[in-house]
Amino acid sequence: MEQRILEEISGWVQDRRDFLKVSASFAIGFASCGIFPLDAEAVKFNRKLYKVSRTRLALGTFVSITVVHPSKDQAEEAIGEAFRELKRLTDLLNRFDSKTPLGELNKEGSLKNIPPELAQVISYSIEYHKLTSGAFDITIKPLIDLFGEIFSTGQASRPIQKQIEEALSLVGSEKIMFDGKNIQFLMPKMGITLDGIAKGFIVDRISQLLDRHKIQNYLVNAGGDIRTRGYRKDKKPWRIAIEDPWKKGNYPDIIEVRDGAVATSGNYEVFFDQEKMFHHIIDPKTGLSPREITSVSVTANSAMEADALSTGIFVMSSAQGVRLINSLPGCECLLVSRNRREFRSSGWSKLAI
């Protein structure tokens, strides 16, 4: 069973998450850092507006940008620049390439004069670590590496407790020294992964670029990390359908988002083992994959915030997650548990149609 966020544009519901199925098992996040043309569309709504859409394979998923604008040429120019910015940031934040700043940091354990974008993501990551009481933690890379190494052999063996404890000893954002420009790990063999926040950060940067081009109506979707502005057409807000993780084609809710962001974290996408006990979301306190929640959808003012919160809440209890979201202005959430129960924040129903 799967959980997806679908975008509804001009009567069609377009699935932008299927590519996650064919991504390499352990190469989540930025494993596919190239940008490959997939489709393009330009439709004239009426005498005044065009809908221009472009989709590429990047960030290990589909990335689509849809713009509603009076000028087709201006829309295409803005979208083209947005994808160039996407490639630049992907190359910068890619942890799978040892030559990138992030790759060098993980290899050497320290980095001076880090690029401003990387510094921003790390700074925000530390903030969300504190906000979620440690549930969101970018230092879980040793655990991801452990699971990837063990399960990539195809054998039925699982990591033993000693191995998990050894990897856990390297986890904890408090083990990072960071002053905004320079960063150092306090223990050898530590590493960070930005998979739970960088995609949202990049979506926000694309949004800012479109704003600078004076694009007033758009939707950016990077595999379920979504940022919207304005309207889809006829002054109608963008609609996001939240798919039931237990029944394909069933939607617990369809929400309208005019100026905001939505992100979903789910355990149905990438499992390390055939028994589906270990997946790509890991509790930094136990070293294990949480099993209570199946999917978390969060709306927020920015895609980065929604991305980080959906990841952090996934490892909390449903009650803790909803309580946290209820305390944050501008945020709402929908949680679906393993036993198919649904938990909504206090204002989620106001978004649903």
mmCIF file of C-alpha atoms in Angstrom:
data_model
loop_
_atom_site.group_PDB
_atom_site.id
_atom_site.type_symbol
_atom_site.label_atom_id
_atom_site.label_comp_id
_atom_site.label_asym_id
_atom_site.label_seq_id
_atom_site.Cartn_x
_atom_site.Cartn_y
_atom_site.Cartn_z
ATOM 1 C CA MET A 1 0.000 0.000 0.000
ATOM 2 C CA GLU A 2 1.149 3.521 -0.649
ATOM 3 C CA GLN A 3 0.604 7.069 0.468
ATOM 4 C CA ARG A 4 1.030 9.862 -2.018
ATOM 5 C CA ILE A 5 0.403 13.534 -2.406
ATOM 6 C CA LEU A 6 -1.217 14.249 -5.750
ATOM 7 C CA GLU A 7 -1.607 17.616 -7.393
ATOM 8 C CA GLU A 8 -4.883 18.466 -9.082
ATOM 9 C CA ILE A 9 -4.446 20.856 -11.963
ATOM 10 C CA SER A 10 -7.173 21.859 -14.379
ATOM 11 C CA GLY A 11 -9.233 18.736 -13.788
ATOM 12 C CA TRP A 12 -6.455 16.153 -13.897
ATOM 13 C CA VAL A 13 -4.869 14.500 -10.865
ATOM 14 C CA GLN A 14 -1.209 13.958 -11.723
ATOM 15 C CA ASP A 15 0.919 11.483 -9.767
ATOM 16 C CA ARG A 16 4.459 12.760 -9.192
ATOM 17 C CA ARG A 17 5.736 10.179 -6.718
ATOM 18 C CA ASP A 18 5.989 6.934 -8.736
ATOM 19 C CA PHE A 19 9.658 7.461 -9.498
ATOM 20 C CA LEU A 20 10.432 6.765 -5.850
ATOM 21 C CA LYS A 21 9.553 3.129 -6.523
ATOM 22 C CA VAL A 22 12.367 2.731 -9.026
ATOM 23 C CA SER A 23 14.989 4.705 -7.127
ATOM 24 C CA ALA A 24 17.866 2.662 -5.772
ATOM 25 C CA SER A 25 16.924 1.033 -2.473
ATOM 26 C CA PHE A 26 19.341 2.990 -0.319
ATOM 27 C CA ALA A 27 19.985 6.018 -2.496
ATOM 28 C CA ILE A 28 17.187 8.127 -1.100
ATOM 29 C CA GLY A 29 17.175 11.875 -1.204
ATOM 30 C CA PHE A 30 19.863 12.981 -3.638
ATOM 31 C CA ALA A 31 20.965 9.692 -5.189
ATOM 32 C CA SER A 32 19.873 10.852 -8.624
ATOM 33 C CA CYS A 33 21.433 14.280 -8.910
ATOM 34 C CA GLY A 34 21.073 14.696 -12.672
ATOM 35 C CA ILE A 35 18.132 16.536 -14.153
ATOM 36 C CA PHE A 36 16.473 14.703 -17.025
ATOM 37 C CA PRO A 37 13.670 16.134 -19.205
ATOM 38 C CA LEU A 38 10.436 14.210 -18.781
ATOM 39 C CA ASP A 39 7.517 16.190 -20.110
ATOM 40 C CA ALA A 40 6.427 19.687 -21.017
ATOM 41 C CA GLU A 41 3.054 21.295 -21.422
ATOM 42 C CA ALA A 42 1.735 24.720 -22.349
ATOM 43 C CA VAL A 43 -2.032 25.224 -22.374
ATOM 44 C CA LYS A 44 -3.900 28.455 -23.003
ATOM 45 C CA PHE A 45 -6.709 28.746 -20.460
ATOM 46 C CA ASN A 46 -8.299 31.836 -21.947
ATOM 47 C CA ARG A 47 -7.321 35.086 -23.627
ATOM 48 C CA LYS A 48 -5.310 36.178 -20.613
ATOM 49 C CA LEU A 49 -3.640 33.117 -19.070
ATOM 50 C CA TYR A 50 -1.402 30.202 -19.987
ATOM 51 C CA LYS A 51 -0.682 27.154 -17.878
ATOM 52 C CA VAL A 52 2.935 26.109 -18.460
ATOM 53 C CA SER A 53 4.241 22.889 -16.863
ATOM 54 C CA ARG A 54 7.663 21.260 -16.930
ATOM 55 C CA THR A 55 8.716 18.020 -15.237
ATOM 56 C CA ARG A 56 12.216 16.662 -14.668
ATOM 57 C CA LEU A 57 13.777 13.716 -12.869
ATOM 58 C CA ALA A 58 15.896 15.109 -10.050
ATOM 59 C CA LEU A 59 16.477 14.623 -6.318
ATOM 60 C CA GLY A 60 15.590 10.940 -6.753
ATOM 61 C CA THR A 61 12.018 11.787 -7.759
ATOM 62 C CA PHE A 62 9.845 13.746 -10.164
ATOM 63 C CA VAL A 63 10.117 17.519 -9.882
ATOM 64 C CA SER A 64 7.343 19.464 -11.590
ATOM 65 C CA ILE A 65 6.803 23.200 -11.871
ATOM 66 C CA THR A 66 3.446 24.525 -13.024
ATOM 67 C CA VAL A 67 2.953 28.224 -13.704
ATOM 68 C CA VAL A 68 -0.231 30.110 -14.569
ATOM 69 C CA HIS A 69 0.788 33.409 -16.172
ATOM 70 C CA PRO A 70 -0.282 35.874 -18.885
ATOM 71 C CA SER A 71 2.977 35.404 -20.818
ATOM 72 C CA LYS A 72 3.939 31.924 -22.001
ATOM 73 C CA ASP A 73 7.494 33.070 -22.778
ATOM 74 C CA GLN A 74 8.014 34.645 -19.349
ATOM 75 C CA ALA A 75 6.651 31.532 -17.661
ATOM 76 C CA GLU A 76 8.996 29.265 -19.631
ATOM 77 C CA GLU A 77 11.972 31.527 -18.906
ATOM 78 C CA ALA A 78 11.251 31.482 -15.167
ATOM 79 C CA ILE A 79 10.784 27.709 -15.122
ATOM 80 C CA GLY A 80 14.033 27.186 -17.030
ATOM 81 C CA GLU A 81 15.956 29.300 -14.537
ATOM 82 C CA ALA A 82 14.262 27.457 -11.679
ATOM 83 C CA PHE A 83 15.526 24.106 -12.937
ATOM 84 C CA ARG A 84 19.041 25.515 -13.322
ATOM 85 C CA GLU A 85 18.888 26.640 -9.692
ATOM 86 C CA LEU A 86 17.618 23.188 -8.764
ATOM 87 C CA LYS A 87 20.665 21.578 -10.359
ATOM 88 C CA ARG A 88 23.067 24.013 -8.669
ATOM 89 C CA LEU A 89 21.637 23.367 -5.216
ATOM 90 C CA THR A 90 21.403 19.620 -5.791
ATOM 91 C CA ASP A 91 25.079 19.503 -6.731
ATOM 92 C CA LEU A 92 25.916 21.555 -3.640
ATOM 93 C CA LEU A 93 23.916 19.495 -1.126
ATOM 94 C CA ASN A 94 24.502 16.023 -2.560
ATOM 95 C CA ARG A 95 25.892 13.726 0.165
ATOM 96 C CA PHE A 96 26.619 10.895 -2.286
ATOM 97 C CA ASP A 97 29.462 12.789 -3.984
ATOM 98 C CA SER A 98 32.593 13.126 -1.849
ATOM 99 C CA LYS A 99 33.623 16.191 -3.870
ATOM 100 C CA THR A 100 30.641 18.281 -2.768
ATOM 101 C CA PRO A 101 30.918 20.397 0.399
ATOM 102 C CA LEU A 102 28.592 18.003 2.233
ATOM 103 C CA GLY A 103 30.500 14.988 0.949
ATOM 104 C CA GLU A 104 33.778 16.548 2.042
ATOM 105 C CA LEU A 105 32.361 17.307 5.499
ATOM 106 C CA ASN A 106 31.269 13.710 5.964
ATOM 107 C CA LYS A 107 34.641 12.448 4.776
ATOM 108 C CA GLU A 108 36.891 14.800 6.755
ATOM 109 C CA GLY A 109 34.718 15.483 9.803
ATOM 110 C CA SER A 110 35.072 19.248 9.505
ATOM 111 C CA LEU A 111 34.664 22.033 6.984
ATOM 112 C CA LYS A 112 35.603 25.702 7.054
ATOM 113 C CA ASN A 113 33.911 28.565 5.231
ATOM 114 C CA ILE A 114 31.005 26.413 4.201
ATOM 115 C CA PRO A 115 28.748 27.676 1.390
ATOM 116 C CA PRO A 116 25.931 29.910 2.664
ATOM 117 C CA GLU A 117 23.171 27.583 1.435
ATOM 118 C CA LEU A 118 24.668 24.606 3.261
ATOM 119 C CA ALA A 119 25.116 26.766 6.362
ATOM 120 C CA GLN A 120 21.447 27.762 6.206
ATOM 121 C CA VAL A 121 20.220 24.180 5.950
ATOM 122 C CA ILE A 122 22.437 23.032 8.825
ATOM 123 C CA SER A 123 21.375 25.982 10.973
ATOM 124 C CA TYR A 124 17.686 25.288 10.374
ATOM 125 C CA SER A 125 18.273 21.575 10.987
ATOM 126 C CA ILE A 126 19.673 22.315 14.426
ATOM 127 C CA GLU A 127 16.649 24.515 15.172
ATOM 128 C CA TYR A 128 14.214 21.758 14.171
ATOM 129 C CA HIS A 129 16.227 19.279 16.229
ATOM 130 C CA LYS A 130 15.525 21.428 19.288
ATOM 131 C CA LEU A 131 11.915 22.129 18.310
ATOM 132 C CA THR A 132 11.136 18.405 17.995
ATOM 133 C CA SER A 133 13.031 17.491 21.190
ATOM 134 C CA GLY A 134 15.569 15.541 19.154
ATOM 135 C CA ALA A 135 13.123 13.645 16.923
ATOM 136 C CA PHE A 136 14.515 15.387 13.832
ATOM 137 C CA ASP A 137 18.250 14.777 13.638
ATOM 138 C CA ILE A 138 20.546 15.091 10.625
ATOM 139 C CA THR A 139 23.301 13.024 12.283
ATOM 140 C CA ILE A 140 21.550 9.669 11.677
ATOM 141 C CA LYS A 141 23.789 8.943 8.677
ATOM 142 C CA PRO A 142 25.787 6.233 10.550
ATOM 143 C CA LEU A 143 22.530 4.313 11.089
ATOM 144 C CA ILE A 144 21.475 4.694 7.454
ATOM 145 C CA ASP A 145 24.912 3.502 6.368
ATOM 146 C CA LEU A 146 24.684 0.517 8.738
ATOM 147 C CA PHE A 147 21.305 -0.583 7.405
ATOM 148 C CA GLY A 148 22.380 -0.029 3.825
ATOM 149 C CA GLU A 149 25.543 -2.083 4.272
ATOM 150 C CA ILE A 150 23.806 -4.997 5.985
ATOM 151 C CA PHE A 151 20.723 -5.267 3.819
ATOM 152 C CA SER A 152 22.469 -4.612 0.505
ATOM 153 C CA THR A 153 23.945 -8.126 0.704
ATOM 154 C CA GLY A 154 20.482 -9.593 0.148
ATOM 155 C CA GLN A 155 20.886 -11.854 3.156
ATOM 156 C CA ALA A 156 18.197 -12.303 5.785
ATOM 157 C CA SER A 157 20.442 -11.093 8.604
ATOM 158 C CA ARG A 158 19.474 -8.017 10.569
ATOM 159 C CA PRO A 159 21.739 -5.659 12.502
ATOM 160 C CA ILE A 160 22.483 -6.884 15.988
ATOM 161 C CA GLN A 161 21.927 -4.629 18.981
ATOM 162 C CA LYS A 162 25.656 -4.008 19.425
ATOM 163 C CA GLN A 163 25.947 -2.673 15.888
ATOM 164 C CA ILE A 164 22.980 -0.376 16.411
ATOM 165 C CA GLU A 165 24.397 0.888 19.704
ATOM 166 C CA GLU A 166 27.767 1.607 18.087
ATOM 167 C CA ALA A 167 26.082 3.619 15.336
ATOM 168 C CA LEU A 168 23.848 5.363 17.887
ATOM 169 C CA SER A 169 26.904 6.564 19.785
ATOM 170 C CA LEU A 170 27.708 8.717 16.741
ATOM 171 C CA VAL A 171 24.225 10.234 16.548
ATOM 172 C CA GLY A 172 23.182 13.521 18.124
ATOM 173 C CA SER A 173 23.178 17.079 16.812
ATOM 174 C CA GLU A 174 24.700 18.187 20.118
ATOM 175 C CA LYS A 175 27.884 16.463 18.896
ATOM 176 C CA ILE A 176 28.254 19.127 16.186
ATOM 177 C CA MET A 177 30.280 22.324 16.644
ATOM 178 C CA PHE A 178 28.835 24.929 14.291
ATOM 179 C CA ASP A 179 29.314 28.706 14.330
ATOM 180 C CA GLY A 180 27.496 29.588 11.128
ATOM 181 C CA LYS A 181 30.589 29.430 8.917
ATOM 182 C CA ASN A 182 32.612 26.480 10.177
ATOM 183 C CA ILE A 183 31.500 23.044 11.289
ATOM 184 C CA GLN A 184 33.213 20.159 13.055
ATOM 185 C CA PHE A 185 32.075 16.756 14.287
ATOM 186 C CA LEU A 186 33.103 16.001 17.864
ATOM 187 C CA MET A 187 33.515 12.279 17.176
ATOM 188 C CA PRO A 188 35.240 10.372 14.366
ATOM 189 C CA LYS A 189 33.030 8.530 11.843
ATOM 190 C CA MET A 190 30.096 10.887 12.368
ATOM 191 C CA GLY A 191 28.152 12.060 9.346
ATOM 192 C CA ILE A 192 25.071 14.049 8.435
ATOM 193 C CA THR A 193 22.288 13.544 5.929
ATOM 194 C CA LEU A 194 20.034 16.377 4.836
ATOM 195 C CA ASP A 195 17.498 14.093 3.174
ATOM 196 C CA GLY A 196 14.762 15.138 5.610
ATOM 197 C CA ILE A 197 15.037 18.868 4.974
ATOM 198 C CA ALA A 198 17.100 19.766 1.890
ATOM 199 C CA LYS A 199 14.398 18.931 -0.632
ATOM 200 C CA GLY A 200 12.059 21.338 1.109
ATOM 201 C CA PHE A 201 14.817 23.956 1.209
ATOM 202 C CA ILE A 202 15.358 23.623 -2.544
ATOM 203 C CA VAL A 203 11.621 23.874 -3.238
ATOM 204 C CA ASP A 204 11.545 27.104 -1.224
ATOM 205 C CA ARG A 205 14.485 28.499 -3.194
ATOM 206 C CA ILE A 206 12.681 27.715 -6.438
ATOM 207 C CA SER A 207 9.619 29.469 -5.037
ATOM 208 C CA GLN A 208 11.681 32.545 -4.207
ATOM 209 C CA LEU A 209 13.125 32.587 -7.716
ATOM 210 C CA LEU A 210 9.647 32.442 -9.259
ATOM 211 C CA ASP A 211 8.607 35.301 -6.978
ATOM 212 C CA ARG A 212 11.537 37.379 -8.255
ATOM 213 C CA HIS A 213 10.292 36.744 -11.785
ATOM 214 C CA LYS A 214 6.939 38.183 -10.652
ATOM 215 C CA ILE A 215 5.174 34.867 -11.193
ATOM 216 C CA GLN A 216 2.048 35.141 -9.054
ATOM 217 C CA ASN A 217 0.488 31.710 -9.621
ATOM 218 C CA TYR A 218 2.488 28.488 -9.428
ATOM 219 C CA LEU A 219 2.863 25.052 -7.894
ATOM 220 C CA VAL A 220 6.224 23.346 -7.313
ATOM 221 C CA ASN A 221 6.179 19.632 -6.478
ATOM 222 C CA ALA A 222 9.349 17.688 -5.681
ATOM 223 C CA GLY A 223 8.105 14.182 -4.969
ATOM 224 C CA GLY A 224 5.469 15.367 -2.516
ATOM 225 C CA ASP A 225 7.280 18.411 -1.134
ATOM 226 C CA ILE A 226 4.922 21.055 -2.494
ATOM 227 C CA ARG A 227 4.949 24.847 -2.507
ATOM 228 C CA THR A 228 2.099 26.920 -3.925
ATOM 229 C CA ARG A 229 1.378 30.539 -4.687
ATOM 230 C CA GLY A 230 -1.787 32.172 -5.944
ATOM 231 C CA TYR A 231 -4.328 30.208 -7.953
ATOM 232 C CA ARG A 232 -4.485 27.366 -10.466
ATOM 233 C CA LYS A 233 -7.085 29.144 -12.643
ATOM 234 C CA ASP A 234 -10.286 31.161 -12.352
ATOM 235 C CA LYS A 235 -9.208 32.339 -8.874
ATOM 236 C CA LYS A 236 -9.426 28.760 -7.566
ATOM 237 C CA PRO A 237 -6.800 27.699 -4.969
ATOM 238 C CA TRP A 238 -4.450 24.822 -5.696
ATOM 239 C CA ARG A 239 -5.816 21.472 -4.559
ATOM 240 C CA ILE A 240 -3.693 18.751 -2.974
ATOM 241 C CA ALA A 241 -5.137 15.254 -2.575
ATOM 242 C CA ILE A 242 -3.760 13.171 0.299
ATOM 243 C CA GLU A 243 -3.863 9.519 -0.710
ATOM 244 C CA ASP A 244 -4.743 6.722 1.687
ATOM 245 C CA PRO A 245 -1.570 4.672 2.398
ATOM 246 C CA TRP A 246 -3.718 1.547 2.694
ATOM 247 C CA LYS A 247 -5.868 1.903 -0.400
ATOM 248 C CA LYS A 248 -4.661 3.309 -3.685
ATOM 249 C CA GLY A 249 -7.080 5.772 -5.206
ATOM 250 C CA ASN A 250 -8.741 6.578 -1.890
ATOM 251 C CA TYR A 251 -8.221 10.049 -0.444
ATOM 252 C CA PRO A 252 -8.827 10.785 3.249
ATOM 253 C CA ASP A 253 -8.712 14.488 2.446
ATOM 254 C CA ILE A 254 -8.335 16.965 -0.373
ATOM 255 C CA ILE A 255 -7.036 20.301 0.837
ATOM 256 C CA GLU A 256 -6.780 23.736 -0.743
ATOM 257 C CA VAL A 257 -3.519 25.637 -0.381
ATOM 258 C CA ARG A 258 -3.147 29.078 -1.900
ATOM 259 C CA ASP A 259 0.124 30.394 -0.434
ATOM 260 C CA GLY A 260 1.892 27.712 1.539
ATOM 261 C CA ALA A 261 3.534 24.321 1.545
ATOM 262 C CA VAL A 262 2.741 20.655 2.090
ATOM 263 C CA ALA A 263 5.101 17.734 2.723
ATOM 264 C CA THR A 264 4.544 14.072 3.499
ATOM 265 C CA SER A 265 6.772 11.482 5.151
ATOM 266 C CA GLY A 266 5.823 7.823 4.836
ATOM 267 C CA ASN A 267 7.285 4.387 5.526
ATOM 268 C CA TYR A 268 5.805 2.824 2.386
ATOM 269 C CA GLU A 269 8.432 4.172 -0.008
ATOM 270 C CA VAL A 270 11.816 2.638 0.825
ATOM 271 C CA PHE A 271 12.359 -0.422 3.030
ATOM 272 C CA PHE A 272 15.741 -1.930 3.728
ATOM 273 C CA ASP A 273 14.421 -5.439 4.456
ATOM 274 C CA GLN A 274 11.767 -7.736 2.995
ATOM 275 C CA GLU A 275 9.925 -7.909 6.319
ATOM 276 C CA LYS A 276 9.488 -4.111 6.191
ATOM 277 C CA MET A 277 10.819 -3.619 9.701
ATOM 278 C CA PHE A 278 13.547 -1.153 8.681
ATOM 279 C CA HIS A 279 12.849 1.837 6.471
ATOM 280 C CA HIS A 280 14.499 5.139 5.618
ATOM 281 C CA ILE A 281 13.017 7.052 8.562
ATOM 282 C CA ILE A 282 14.949 6.272 11.741
ATOM 283 C CA ASP A 283 14.328 7.228 15.351
ATOM 284 C CA PRO A 284 17.584 8.912 16.464
ATOM 285 C CA LYS A 285 16.938 7.836 20.055
ATOM 286 C CA THR A 286 16.454 4.098 19.461
ATOM 287 C CA GLY A 287 18.248 3.541 16.161
ATOM 288 C CA LEU A 288 15.188 1.709 14.846
ATOM 289 C CA SER A 289 12.466 2.602 12.366
ATOM 290 C CA PRO A 290 9.258 3.742 14.107
ATOM 291 C CA ARG A 291 6.237 1.547 13.493
ATOM 292 C CA GLU A 292 3.233 3.399 14.936
ATOM 293 C CA ILE A 293 2.789 5.887 12.089
ATOM 294 C CA THR A 294 2.419 5.071 8.391
ATOM 295 C CA SER A 295 2.329 8.601 6.984
ATOM 296 C CA VAL A 296 2.513 12.205 8.139
ATOM 297 C CA SER A 297 1.345 15.155 6.043
ATOM 298 C CA VAL A 298 2.182 18.649 7.271
ATOM 299 C CA THR A 299 1.164 22.054 5.937
ATOM 300 C CA ALA A 300 3.350 25.034 6.797
ATOM 301 C CA ASN A 301 4.454 28.418 5.539
ATOM 302 C CA SER A 302 7.551 26.924 3.901
ATOM 303 C CA ALA A 303 8.352 23.590 2.285
ATOM 304 C CA MET A 304 11.469 23.245 4.414
ATOM 305 C CA GLU A 305 9.442 23.588 7.603
ATOM 306 C CA ALA A 306 6.840 21.097 6.373
ATOM 307 C CA ASP A 307 9.600 18.696 5.279
ATOM 308 C CA ALA A 308 11.486 18.750 8.584
ATOM 309 C CA LEU A 309 8.355 18.601 10.733
ATOM 310 C CA SER A 310 6.828 15.683 8.822
ATOM 311 C CA THR A 311 10.075 13.750 9.297
ATOM 312 C CA GLY A 312 10.405 14.595 12.982
ATOM 313 C CA ILE A 313 6.759 13.915 13.814
ATOM 314 C CA PHE A 314 6.974 10.523 12.133
ATOM 315 C CA VAL A 315 9.162 9.206 14.963
ATOM 316 C CA MET A 316 6.949 10.674 17.695
ATOM 317 C CA SER A 317 3.737 9.236 19.027
ATOM 318 C CA SER A 318 0.611 10.459 17.270
ATOM 319 C CA ALA A 319 -0.410 12.444 20.354
ATOM 320 C CA GLN A 320 2.993 14.127 20.620
ATOM 321 C CA GLY A 321 3.017 14.978 16.923
ATOM 322 C CA VAL A 322 -0.431 16.554 16.892
ATOM 323 C CA ARG A 323 0.333 18.435 20.102
ATOM 324 C CA LEU A 324 3.492 19.907 18.580
ATOM 325 C CA ILE A 325 1.728 21.010 15.401
ATOM 326 C CA ASN A 326 -1.106 22.582 17.402
ATOM 327 C CA SER A 327 1.503 24.721 19.152
ATOM 328 C CA LEU A 328 3.006 26.058 15.905
ATOM 329 C CA PRO A 329 1.292 28.987 14.126
ATOM 330 C CA GLY A 330 0.578 28.342 10.457
ATOM 331 C CA CYS A 331 1.045 24.559 10.686
ATOM 332 C CA GLU A 332 -1.453 21.713 10.398
ATOM 333 C CA CYS A 333 -1.092 17.947 10.052
ATOM 334 C CA LEU A 334 -2.763 14.671 9.161
ATOM 335 C CA LEU A 335 -1.307 11.458 10.615
ATOM 336 C CA VAL A 336 -2.281 7.953 9.548
ATOM 337 C CA SER A 337 -1.326 5.170 11.953
ATOM 338 C CA ARG A 338 -0.391 1.573 11.345
ATOM 339 C CA ASN A 339 -3.826 0.463 12.540
ATOM 340 C CA ARG A 340 -5.408 2.858 10.013
ATOM 341 C CA ARG A 341 -6.502 5.498 12.482
ATOM 342 C CA GLU A 342 -6.342 9.124 11.365
ATOM 343 C CA PHE A 343 -5.219 11.992 13.589
ATOM 344 C CA ARG A 344 -5.705 15.628 12.567
ATOM 345 C CA SER A 345 -4.488 18.859 14.088
ATOM 346 C CA SER A 346 -7.055 21.354 15.319
ATOM 347 C CA GLY A 347 -7.151 23.446 12.137
ATOM 348 C CA TRP A 348 -6.687 20.779 9.469
ATOM 349 C CA SER A 349 -10.415 20.563 8.728
ATOM 350 C CA LYS A 350 -10.400 24.219 7.647
ATOM 351 C CA LEU A 351 -8.107 23.291 4.742
ATOM 352 C CA ALA A 352 -10.170 20.315 3.586
ATOM 353 C CA ILE A 353 -12.862 20.644 0.946
#
